[in-house]
PDB file of C-alpha atoms in Angstrom:
ATOM      1  CA  MET A 293     -15.175  -2.709  29.120  1.00 31.00           C
ATOM      2  CA  ASN A 294     -18.697  -1.975  27.935  1.00 34.00           C
ATOM      3  CA  SER A 295     -19.163  -2.736  24.221  1.00 39.00           C
ATOM      4  CA  LYS A 296     -20.366   0.854  23.694  1.00 47.00           C
ATOM      5  CA  ASP A 297     -16.915   2.038  24.815  1.00 57.00           C
ATOM      6  CA  TYR A 298     -14.952  -0.377  22.622  1.00 64.00           C
ATOM      7  CA  SER A 299     -12.434   1.164  20.250  1.00 73.00           C
ATOM      8  CA  PRO A 300     -10.824  -1.331  17.852  1.00 70.00           C
ATOM      9  CA  THR A 301      -8.330   1.376  16.902  1.00 77.00           C
ATOM     10  CA  ASN A 302      -7.137   2.036  20.462  1.00 84.00           C
ATOM     11  CA  GLY A 303      -8.723   5.494  20.501  1.00 91.00           C
ATOM     12  CA  ALA A 304      -7.481   6.849  17.164  1.00 94.00           C
ATOM     13  CA  GLU A 305     -10.972   8.229  16.487  1.00 95.00           C
ATOM     14  CA  PHE A 306     -10.717  10.466  19.572  1.00 96.00           C
ATOM     15  CA  VAL A 307      -7.588  12.438  18.624  1.00 97.00           C
ATOM     16  CA  SER A 308      -6.802  14.933  15.880  1.00 97.00           C
ATOM     17  CA  LEU A 309      -4.819  13.833  12.855  1.00 98.00           C
ATOM     18  CA  LYS A 310      -1.941  15.978  14.127  1.00 98.00           C
ATOM     19  CA  GLN A 311      -1.888  14.236  17.512  1.00 97.00           C
ATOM     20  CA  PHE A 312      -2.323  10.856  15.858  1.00 98.00           C
ATOM     21  CA  THR A 313       0.666  11.358  13.546  1.00 97.00           C
ATOM     22  CA  ALA A 314       2.765  12.448  16.536  1.00 97.00           C
ATOM     23  CA  GLU A 315       1.930   9.280  18.496  1.00 96.00           C
ATOM     24  CA  ALA A 316       1.580   6.623  15.788  1.00 97.00           C
ATOM     25  CA  ALA A 317       4.297   4.628  14.086  1.00 97.00           C
ATOM     26  CA  ILE A 318       4.212   3.187  10.604  1.00 97.00           C
ATOM     27  CA  VAL A 319       5.988  -0.139  10.106  1.00 96.00           C
ATOM     28  CA  PRO A 320       6.890  -1.091   6.518  1.00 97.00           C
ATOM     29  CA  LEU A 321       6.135  -4.644   5.410  1.00 96.00           C
ATOM     30  CA  VAL A 322       8.134  -6.906   3.094  1.00 93.00           C
ATOM     31  CA  SER A 323       6.539  -9.561   0.853  1.00 91.00           C
ATOM     32  CA  HIS A 324       3.040  -8.543   1.905  1.00 90.00           C
ATOM     33  CA  GLY A 325       0.058  -7.258  -0.052  1.00 91.00           C
ATOM     34  CA  ARG A 326       0.060  -3.968   1.866  1.00 94.00           C
ATOM     35  CA  LYS A 327       2.854  -1.404   2.290  1.00 95.00           C
ATOM     36  CA  ALA A 328       2.820  -1.141   6.085  1.00 97.00           C
ATOM     37  CA  TYR A 329       0.910  -1.485   9.312  1.00 96.00           C
ATOM     38  CA  VAL A 330       0.301   1.231  11.872  1.00 97.00           C
ATOM     39  CA  LEU A 331       0.926   1.067  15.611  1.00 96.00           C
ATOM     40  CA  PHE A 332      -0.947   3.448  17.887  1.00 95.00           C
ATOM     41  CA  ARG A 333      -0.481   3.423  21.638  1.00 93.00           C
ATOM     42  CA  GLY A 334       1.136   0.015  21.477  1.00 92.00           C
ATOM     43  CA  GLN A 335      -1.521  -1.665  19.331  1.00 93.00           C
ATOM     44  CA  SER A 336      -1.547  -2.551  15.645  1.00 94.00           C
ATOM     45  CA  ILE A 337      -4.619  -0.779  14.299  1.00 94.00           C
ATOM     46  CA  GLY A 338      -4.530  -1.487  10.590  1.00 94.00           C
ATOM     47  CA  PHE A 339      -2.733  -2.040   7.333  1.00 96.00           C
ATOM     48  CA  VAL A 340      -2.151   0.807   4.886  1.00 97.00           C
ATOM     49  CA  ASP A 341      -1.246   1.198   1.227  1.00 96.00           C
ATOM     50  CA  MET A 342       1.080   4.191   1.667  1.00 95.00           C
ATOM     51  CA  LEU A 343       4.099   5.039   3.793  1.00 96.00           C
ATOM     52  CA  GLY A 344       4.736   8.141   5.890  1.00 95.00           C
ATOM     53  CA  GLU A 345       2.079  10.712   6.676  1.00 96.00           C
ATOM     54  CA  ASP A 346      -0.141   9.485   3.829  1.00 97.00           C
ATOM     55  CA  GLY A 347      -0.314   6.043   5.437  1.00 97.00           C
ATOM     56  CA  LEU A 348      -1.018   7.504   8.863  1.00 98.00           C
ATOM     57  CA  ARG A 349      -3.769   9.692   7.395  1.00 98.00           C
ATOM     58  CA  GLN A 350      -5.282   6.630   5.679  1.00 97.00           C
ATOM     59  CA  VAL A 351      -5.660   4.653   8.909  1.00 97.00           C
ATOM     60  CA  HIS A 352      -6.772   7.670  10.994  1.00 98.00           C
ATOM     61  CA  ARG A 353      -9.423   8.570   8.434  1.00 98.00           C
ATOM     62  CA  SER A 354     -10.571   4.947   8.432  1.00 96.00           C
ATOM     63  CA  ALA A 355     -10.932   4.979  12.240  1.00 96.00           C
ATOM     64  CA  VAL A 356     -13.035   8.159  12.140  1.00 98.00           C
ATOM     65  CA  ASN A 357     -15.049   6.844   9.175  1.00 97.00           C
ATOM     66  CA  ASN A 358     -15.849   3.561  10.921  1.00 94.00           C
ATOM     67  CA  ALA A 359     -16.842   5.254  14.183  1.00 95.00           C
ATOM     68  CA  LEU A 360     -19.253   7.530  12.299  1.00 96.00           C
ATOM     69  CA  TYR A 361     -20.593   4.595  10.261  1.00 95.00           C
ATOM     70  CA  CYS A 362     -21.336   2.626  13.428  1.00 93.00           C
ATOM     71  CA  ASN A 363     -23.340   5.557  14.785  1.00 93.00           C
ATOM     72  CA  GLU A 364     -25.232   6.588  11.651  1.00 93.00           C
ATOM     73  CA  GLU A 365     -28.224   4.281  12.104  1.00 89.00           C
ATOM     74  CA  GLU A 366     -30.092   3.316  15.264  1.00 83.00           C
ATOM     75  CA  ASP A 367     -30.329  -0.401  14.457  1.00 82.00           C
ATOM     76  CA  VAL A 368     -26.611  -1.215  14.223  1.00 81.00           C
ATOM     77  CA  PRO A 369     -25.868  -4.751  15.484  1.00 84.00           C
ATOM     78  CA  HIS A 370     -24.613  -4.740  19.086  1.00 82.00           C
ATOM     79  CA  TRP A 371     -21.187  -6.031  18.082  1.00 84.00           C
ATOM     80  CA  LEU A 372     -20.666  -2.893  15.957  1.00 83.00           C
ATOM     81  CA  HIS A 373     -21.476  -0.447  18.769  1.00 83.00           C
ATOM     82  CA  ARG A 374     -18.697   1.981  19.542  1.00 86.00           C
ATOM     83  CA  PRO A 375     -18.523   5.549  20.782  1.00 91.00           C
ATOM     84  CA  LEU A 376     -18.817   8.550  18.523  1.00 94.00           C
ATOM     85  CA  PRO A 377     -15.494  10.020  17.427  1.00 96.00           C
ATOM     86  CA  SER A 378     -14.401  13.311  18.961  1.00 96.00           C
ATOM     87  CA  THR A 379     -15.136  16.706  17.476  1.00 97.00           C
ATOM     88  CA  THR A 380     -11.385  17.185  17.128  1.00 96.00           C
ATOM     89  CA  ALA A 381     -10.998  14.045  15.013  1.00 97.00           C
ATOM     90  CA  VAL A 382     -14.077  14.663  12.861  1.00 98.00           C
ATOM     91  CA  SER A 383     -12.971  18.258  12.187  1.00 97.00           C
ATOM     92  CA  ASP A 384     -10.111  16.860  10.107  1.00 97.00           C
ATOM     93  CA  TYR A 385     -12.589  15.299   7.648  1.00 98.00           C
ATOM     94  CA  PRO A 386     -15.451  17.715   6.806  1.00 97.00           C
ATOM     95  CA  GLU A 387     -16.319  15.633   3.729  1.00 97.00           C
ATOM     96  CA  MET A 388     -17.698  12.940   6.043  1.00 98.00           C
ATOM     97  CA  GLU A 389     -20.750  15.094   6.725  1.00 97.00           C
ATOM     98  CA  GLY A 390     -22.101  13.987   3.347  1.00 97.00           C
ATOM     99  CA  LEU A 391     -21.435  10.309   4.069  1.00 97.00           C
ATOM    100  CA  PHE A 392     -22.787  10.158   7.627  1.00 97.00           C
ATOM    101  CA  PRO A 393     -25.030  13.209   8.156  1.00 97.00           C
ATOM    102  CA  ARG A 394     -26.767  11.994  11.328  1.00 95.00           C
ATOM    103  CA  ALA A 395     -23.656  10.808  13.151  1.00 96.00           C
ATOM    104  CA  TYR A 396     -21.698  13.858  11.962  1.00 97.00           C
ATOM    105  CA  ALA A 397     -24.377  16.181  13.355  1.00 96.00           C
ATOM    106  CA  ARG A 398     -24.353  14.354  16.691  1.00 94.00           C
ATOM    107  CA  VAL A 399     -20.609  15.010  16.947  1.00 96.00           C
ATOM    108  CA  MET A 400     -20.394  18.525  15.538  1.00 94.00           C
ATOM    109  CA  LYS A 401     -23.752  19.899  16.740  1.00 86.00           C
ATOM    110  CA  PRO A 402     -24.608  17.809  19.812  1.00 75.00           C
ATOM    111  CA  ALA A 403     -27.345  20.199  20.981  1.00 69.00           C
ATOM    112  CA  GLN A 404     -29.219  19.635  17.718  1.00 56.00           C
ATOM    113  CA  GLY A 405     -28.876  15.867  17.715  1.00 49.00           C
ATOM    114  CA  VAL A 406     -30.587  13.545  15.295  1.00 47.00           C
ATOM    115  CA  LEU A 407     -34.069  15.014  15.559  1.00 46.00           C
ATOM    116  CA  GLU A 408     -33.322  18.201  13.669  1.00 45.00           C
ATOM    117  CA  LEU A 409     -32.089  16.494  10.508  1.00 44.00           C
TER     118      LEU A 409
END
């Protein structure tokens, strides 16, 4: 797989929160610093501090956040390269426009791209 296509969250950043919560499973932990870990499409994709839908939202938001972060600047180290999240996934978090304006615009307004910012 090309490093530009790598998704450390097994594609969580490409689906809506609704689809993610339908497919993901949260597994409570005992005697651990975190409340649970989340499985998505057969892969553990992260630890969370909350159970239920709040925990699933935490890890989904993190996947979308990290994908935008890795696409915000042009000079990201090669090992951080990953694809942009989907419009569907980003639509669940409009507040991320303020955090990652360039990457957000590339997802939500692809015809405008980076040059119009």
